[in-house]
Amino acid sequence: MNQQHTGGLNCASSATTPSYTAIVTTDGGHVQRGGERIQQQSRPALHVFGHRRSAEKQPSFKTVHFGPDLEHVRYFSNTDKPLTIDTSSSFVSIDPLLDERIINQQVAPSPQWEIFTSNFPDEDSTRKSMDVRVQRVYFSSRRMTLYVLIVAASLDFENSIICRFTRDYWKTVSETSAQYYRAPISRSGQNYYKFVVGIRLFDADELDSSPLFFCVRYIVNGQENWDDNSGVNFEVDFRRKLD
């Protein structure tokens, strides 16, 4: 019998016992084995065999046990040093008193500031009759914010109050809007509302390097009303509080 081997079927390992089944290839590209006509698979038999094995493979779980003779526990007190640690690369204090002073040393608090308003005008009757005026200022060191309290006459529901300020003698100018602060008070038949402006300062270490100047603008009924301290603006100086 004429015996031939094709590349698609010659996939078994060399260690496998050779098969003596006759394999004949026909002209139609089919393989006939033992008188039975079968169609040749498009994939190698080894690939199909491996696919079936992986599909049927179940996960396995392993448990590891250590013998009691492998366990060794050693306890250290606060004064002991492990022998396996190189003392040359570890920190060993030679001055316990110095360590205690370092531990007890408190973190330096942030600087406390106080403000001075040398050119603020007095609250006389002329200023109290103004449509808008700066009433007072105060500074919060914890929040690093300068608060400006403003009183404005209630001339119309639609109004706008802004505070214009500078820290470099008007080379650069910033503005921030005022927020409603307190219910109105009545004086001579006129209601006055209180507003507040918060000016946040970030350069804490340089507050005393230059003063802060500001003024207030009040827009109502399409008209502008200013409180600029009679044209000289309001000056605020910062100084560190002495211990």
CSV table of C-alpha atoms in Angstrom, one decimal:
chain,number,residue,atom,x,y,z
A,1,MET,CA,0.0,0.0,0.0
A,2,ASN,CA,1.3,3.4,-0.9
A,3,GLN,CA,1.8,5.4,2.4
A,4,GLN,CA,2.1,9.2,2.5
A,5,HIS,CA,2.2,11.7,5.4
A,6,THR,CA,0.8,15.3,5.1
A,7,GLY,CA,2.1,18.3,7.1
A,8,GLY,CA,-1.3,18.8,8.8
A,9,LEU,CA,-1.4,15.3,10.2
A,10,ASN,CA,2.3,14.8,11.0
A,11,CYS,CA,2.0,16.6,14.5
A,12,ALA,CA,2.7,13.8,17.0
A,13,SER,CA,5.8,13.8,19.2
A,14,SER,CA,8.7,11.6,18.1
A,15,ALA,CA,8.3,9.6,21.4
A,16,THR,CA,4.8,8.4,20.3
A,17,THR,CA,4.5,4.9,18.9
A,18,PRO,CA,4.1,5.1,15.1
A,19,SER,CA,0.7,4.3,13.6
A,20,TYR,CA,0.2,1.8,10.9
A,21,THR,CA,-3.1,3.0,9.7
A,22,ALA,CA,-3.0,3.6,5.9
A,23,ILE,CA,-3.6,7.2,4.9
A,24,VAL,CA,-4.3,8.0,1.2
A,25,THR,CA,-4.8,11.5,-0.2
A,26,THR,CA,-7.4,11.7,-3.0
A,27,ASP,CA,-7.4,14.1,-5.9
A,28,GLY,CA,-10.2,16.2,-4.3
A,29,GLY,CA,-8.0,17.3,-1.4
A,30,HIS,CA,-9.6,14.9,1.0
A,31,VAL,CA,-8.0,12.3,3.3
A,32,GLN,CA,-9.1,8.7,3.3
A,33,ARG,CA,-8.2,6.6,6.3
A,34,GLY,CA,-9.0,2.9,6.4
A,35,GLY,CA,-11.4,3.1,3.5
A,36,GLU,CA,-13.4,5.9,5.1
A,37,ARG,CA,-13.5,9.3,3.4
A,38,ILE,CA,-13.0,12.3,5.8
A,39,GLN,CA,-12.5,15.9,5.2
A,40,GLN,CA,-9.1,17.4,6.3
A,41,GLN,CA,-9.4,19.9,9.2
A,42,SER,CA,-8.3,23.5,8.6
A,43,ARG,CA,-6.6,23.6,12.0
A,44,PRO,CA,-3.8,21.4,13.2
A,45,ALA,CA,-4.9,18.5,15.4
A,46,LEU,CA,-2.4,19.6,18.1
A,47,HIS,CA,-4.1,23.0,18.4
A,48,VAL,CA,-7.5,21.4,18.9
A,49,PHE,CA,-6.2,19.0,21.4
A,50,GLY,CA,-4.6,21.7,23.4
A,51,HIS,CA,-7.8,23.8,23.3
A,52,ARG,CA,-9.8,21.0,24.7
A,53,ARG,CA,-7.3,20.4,27.6
A,54,SER,CA,-7.4,24.1,28.6
A,55,ALA,CA,-11.2,24.2,28.5
A,56,GLU,CA,-11.4,21.2,30.8
A,57,LYS,CA,-8.7,22.4,33.2
A,58,GLN,CA,-10.1,23.1,36.7
A,59,PRO,CA,-8.5,25.6,39.1
A,60,SER,CA,-6.4,24.1,41.9
A,61,PHE,CA,-5.9,25.4,45.4
A,62,LYS,CA,-2.8,25.0,47.4
A,63,THR,CA,-2.3,25.2,51.2
A,64,VAL,CA,1.0,25.9,52.7
A,65,HIS,CA,1.8,24.8,56.3
A,66,PHE,CA,4.9,25.8,58.3
A,67,GLY,CA,6.3,23.6,60.9
A,68,PRO,CA,6.3,24.8,64.5
A,69,ASP,CA,10.1,24.4,64.6
A,70,LEU,CA,10.4,27.2,62.0
A,71,GLU,CA,8.8,29.9,64.2
A,72,HIS,CA,11.0,32.1,66.3
A,73,VAL,CA,9.6,35.1,68.1
A,74,ARG,CA,11.8,37.7,69.9
A,75,TYR,CA,10.4,40.6,71.9
A,76,PHE,CA,12.3,43.9,72.4
A,77,SER,CA,11.8,46.5,75.1
A,78,ASN,CA,12.0,50.2,74.5
A,79,THR,CA,15.6,50.3,75.6
A,80,ASP,CA,16.8,47.4,73.4
A,81,LYS,CA,18.2,47.6,69.9
A,82,PRO,CA,17.9,44.7,67.5
A,83,LEU,CA,21.3,43.1,66.8
A,84,THR,CA,20.6,42.8,63.1
A,85,ILE,CA,20.5,46.6,62.6
A,86,ASP,CA,23.7,48.4,61.8
A,87,THR,CA,24.2,51.1,64.3
A,88,SER,CA,26.4,53.1,62.0
A,89,SER,CA,23.4,54.0,59.7
A,90,SER,CA,20.9,54.3,62.5
A,91,PHE,CA,20.2,57.5,64.5
A,92,VAL,CA,21.4,57.0,68.1
A,93,SER,CA,21.0,60.0,70.3
A,94,ILE,CA,24.0,61.1,72.4
A,95,ASP,CA,22.2,63.9,74.2
A,96,PRO,CA,18.8,62.9,75.7
A,97,LEU,CA,18.3,66.4,77.1
A,98,LEU,CA,18.6,67.8,73.6
A,99,ASP,CA,16.0,65.3,72.3
A,100,GLU,CA,13.6,66.3,75.1
A,101,ARG,CA,14.0,70.0,74.2
A,102,ILE,CA,13.3,69.2,70.5
A,103,ILE,CA,10.2,67.2,71.3
A,104,ASN,CA,8.8,69.8,73.7
A,105,GLN,CA,9.6,72.7,71.3
A,106,GLN,CA,6.4,74.1,69.9
A,107,VAL,CA,6.1,75.0,66.2
A,108,ALA,CA,6.6,78.7,65.7
A,109,PRO,CA,3.2,80.4,65.4
A,110,SER,CA,2.4,82.5,62.4
A,111,PRO,CA,3.1,86.2,62.8
A,112,GLN,CA,0.3,88.3,64.3
A,113,TRP,CA,-0.4,91.6,62.7
A,114,GLU,CA,-2.1,94.8,63.7
A,115,ILE,CA,-3.3,97.7,61.4
A,116,PHE,CA,-3.0,101.4,61.6
A,117,THR,CA,-5.3,103.8,59.8
A,118,SER,CA,-3.7,107.2,60.4
A,119,ASN,CA,-5.7,109.1,57.7
A,120,PHE,CA,-9.2,107.9,58.5
A,121,PRO,CA,-11.7,110.8,58.9
A,122,ASP,CA,-13.9,111.2,61.9
A,123,GLU,CA,-17.5,110.1,61.7
A,124,ASP,CA,-19.0,113.5,61.7
A,125,SER,CA,-22.5,114.6,60.5
A,126,THR,CA,-21.2,115.3,57.0
A,127,ARG,CA,-19.9,111.8,56.5
A,128,LYS,CA,-23.0,110.3,58.1
A,129,SER,CA,-25.2,112.0,55.5
A,130,MET,CA,-23.2,110.6,52.5
A,131,ASP,CA,-24.9,108.1,50.2
A,132,VAL,CA,-21.9,105.7,50.8
A,133,ARG,CA,-19.1,105.8,53.3
A,134,VAL,CA,-16.5,103.6,54.8
A,135,GLN,CA,-17.4,103.0,58.5
A,136,ARG,CA,-14.5,101.1,59.8
A,137,VAL,CA,-11.9,98.3,59.0
A,138,TYR,CA,-10.5,95.4,60.9
A,139,PHE,CA,-7.9,92.7,60.1
A,140,SER,CA,-8.0,89.0,60.8
A,141,SER,CA,-4.5,87.5,61.2
A,142,ARG,CA,-5.9,84.0,61.2
A,143,ARG,CA,-7.7,84.5,57.8
A,144,MET,CA,-5.2,87.0,56.5
A,145,THR,CA,-8.1,89.1,55.4
A,146,LEU,CA,-8.8,92.8,55.7
A,147,TYR,CA,-12.5,93.5,56.2
A,148,VAL,CA,-14.1,96.9,55.2
A,149,LEU,CA,-17.5,97.8,56.6
A,150,ILE,CA,-19.5,100.1,54.3
A,151,VAL,CA,-22.8,102.0,54.9
A,152,ALA,CA,-24.9,102.9,51.9
A,153,ALA,CA,-28.2,104.7,51.5
A,154,SER,CA,-31.0,102.6,50.2
A,155,LEU,CA,-31.8,104.7,47.1
A,156,ASP,CA,-32.8,101.8,44.8
A,157,PHE,CA,-33.1,98.0,44.9
A,158,GLU,CA,-30.6,97.7,42.0
A,159,ASN,CA,-27.2,98.9,43.2
A,160,SER,CA,-23.6,97.9,43.1
A,161,ILE,CA,-20.8,98.4,45.6
A,162,ILE,CA,-17.2,97.6,44.9
A,163,CYS,CA,-13.9,98.3,46.7
A,164,ARG,CA,-10.9,99.3,44.7
A,165,PHE,CA,-7.5,98.8,46.3
A,166,THR,CA,-3.8,98.6,45.6
A,167,ARG,CA,-0.6,97.6,47.3
A,168,ASP,CA,2.0,99.2,45.0
A,169,TYR,CA,0.8,102.8,45.0
A,170,TRP,CA,-1.8,102.3,42.2
A,171,LYS,CA,0.6,100.7,39.7
A,172,THR,CA,-1.8,97.8,39.7
A,173,VAL,CA,-5.4,98.0,40.8
A,174,SER,CA,-7.7,95.3,42.1
A,175,GLU,CA,-11.5,95.3,42.7
A,176,THR,CA,-13.8,93.2,44.9
A,177,SER,CA,-17.5,93.4,45.3
A,178,ALA,CA,-19.3,94.1,48.6
A,179,GLN,CA,-21.7,91.7,50.2
A,180,TYR,CA,-24.9,92.5,52.1
A,181,TYR,CA,-24.1,92.4,55.8
A,182,ARG,CA,-26.8,93.7,58.1
A,183,ALA,CA,-30.4,94.9,58.1
A,184,PRO,CA,-30.9,98.6,57.4
A,185,ILE,CA,-31.0,101.4,60.0
A,186,SER,CA,-33.1,104.5,59.7
A,187,ARG,CA,-31.7,108.0,60.1
A,188,SER,CA,-33.7,111.1,59.3
A,189,GLY,CA,-36.2,109.1,57.3
A,190,GLN,CA,-33.5,107.4,55.2
A,191,ASN,CA,-32.6,103.7,55.4
A,192,TYR,CA,-29.0,102.8,55.4
A,193,TYR,CA,-27.7,99.3,54.6
A,194,LYS,CA,-24.4,97.8,55.8
A,195,PHE,CA,-22.1,95.9,53.5
A,196,VAL,CA,-18.8,94.2,54.0
A,197,VAL,CA,-15.8,93.7,51.7
A,198,GLY,CA,-13.1,91.0,52.3
A,199,ILE,CA,-9.7,91.7,50.9
A,200,ARG,CA,-7.6,88.5,51.1
A,201,LEU,CA,-3.8,89.0,51.5
A,202,PHE,CA,-1.4,86.2,50.6
A,203,ASP,CA,2.0,87.7,51.1
A,204,ALA,CA,2.1,87.2,54.9
A,205,ASP,CA,5.8,87.8,55.2
A,206,GLU,CA,5.7,91.1,53.3
A,207,LEU,CA,2.6,92.8,54.8
A,208,ASP,CA,4.7,95.5,56.3
A,209,SER,CA,6.6,96.2,53.1
A,210,SER,CA,4.0,98.7,51.8
A,211,PRO,CA,0.7,100.2,52.8
A,212,LEU,CA,-2.7,99.3,51.3
A,213,PHE,CA,-4.8,102.0,49.8
A,214,PHE,CA,-8.4,101.7,48.9
A,215,CYS,CA,-11.6,103.5,48.1
A,216,VAL,CA,-15.3,102.6,47.6
A,217,ARG,CA,-17.6,103.1,44.6
A,218,TYR,CA,-21.4,103.0,44.9
A,219,ILE,CA,-23.5,102.8,41.7
A,220,VAL,CA,-27.2,103.4,42.0
A,221,ASN,CA,-29.8,104.7,39.5
A,222,GLY,CA,-27.0,104.9,36.9
A,223,GLN,CA,-25.0,107.3,39.1
A,224,GLU,CA,-21.6,106.8,40.7
A,225,ASN,CA,-21.0,107.8,44.3
A,226,TRP,CA,-17.5,107.6,45.8
A,227,ASP,CA,-15.9,107.5,49.2
A,228,ASP,CA,-12.3,108.1,48.5
A,229,ASN,CA,-11.6,110.0,51.8
A,230,SER,CA,-11.8,113.4,50.1
A,231,GLY,CA,-9.5,112.4,47.3
A,232,VAL,CA,-6.6,111.0,49.3
A,233,ASN,CA,-8.0,107.5,49.6
A,234,PHE,CA,-7.9,105.3,52.8
A,235,GLU,CA,-4.5,104.1,53.9
A,236,VAL,CA,-3.9,100.9,56.0
A,237,ASP,CA,-0.5,100.1,57.4
A,238,PHE,CA,0.5,96.6,58.8
A,239,ARG,CA,2.8,96.0,61.7
A,240,ARG,CA,3.8,92.9,63.5
A,241,LYS,CA,2.5,92.6,67.0
A,242,LEU,CA,5.2,92.6,69.7
A,243,ASP,CA,5.4,89.6,72.1
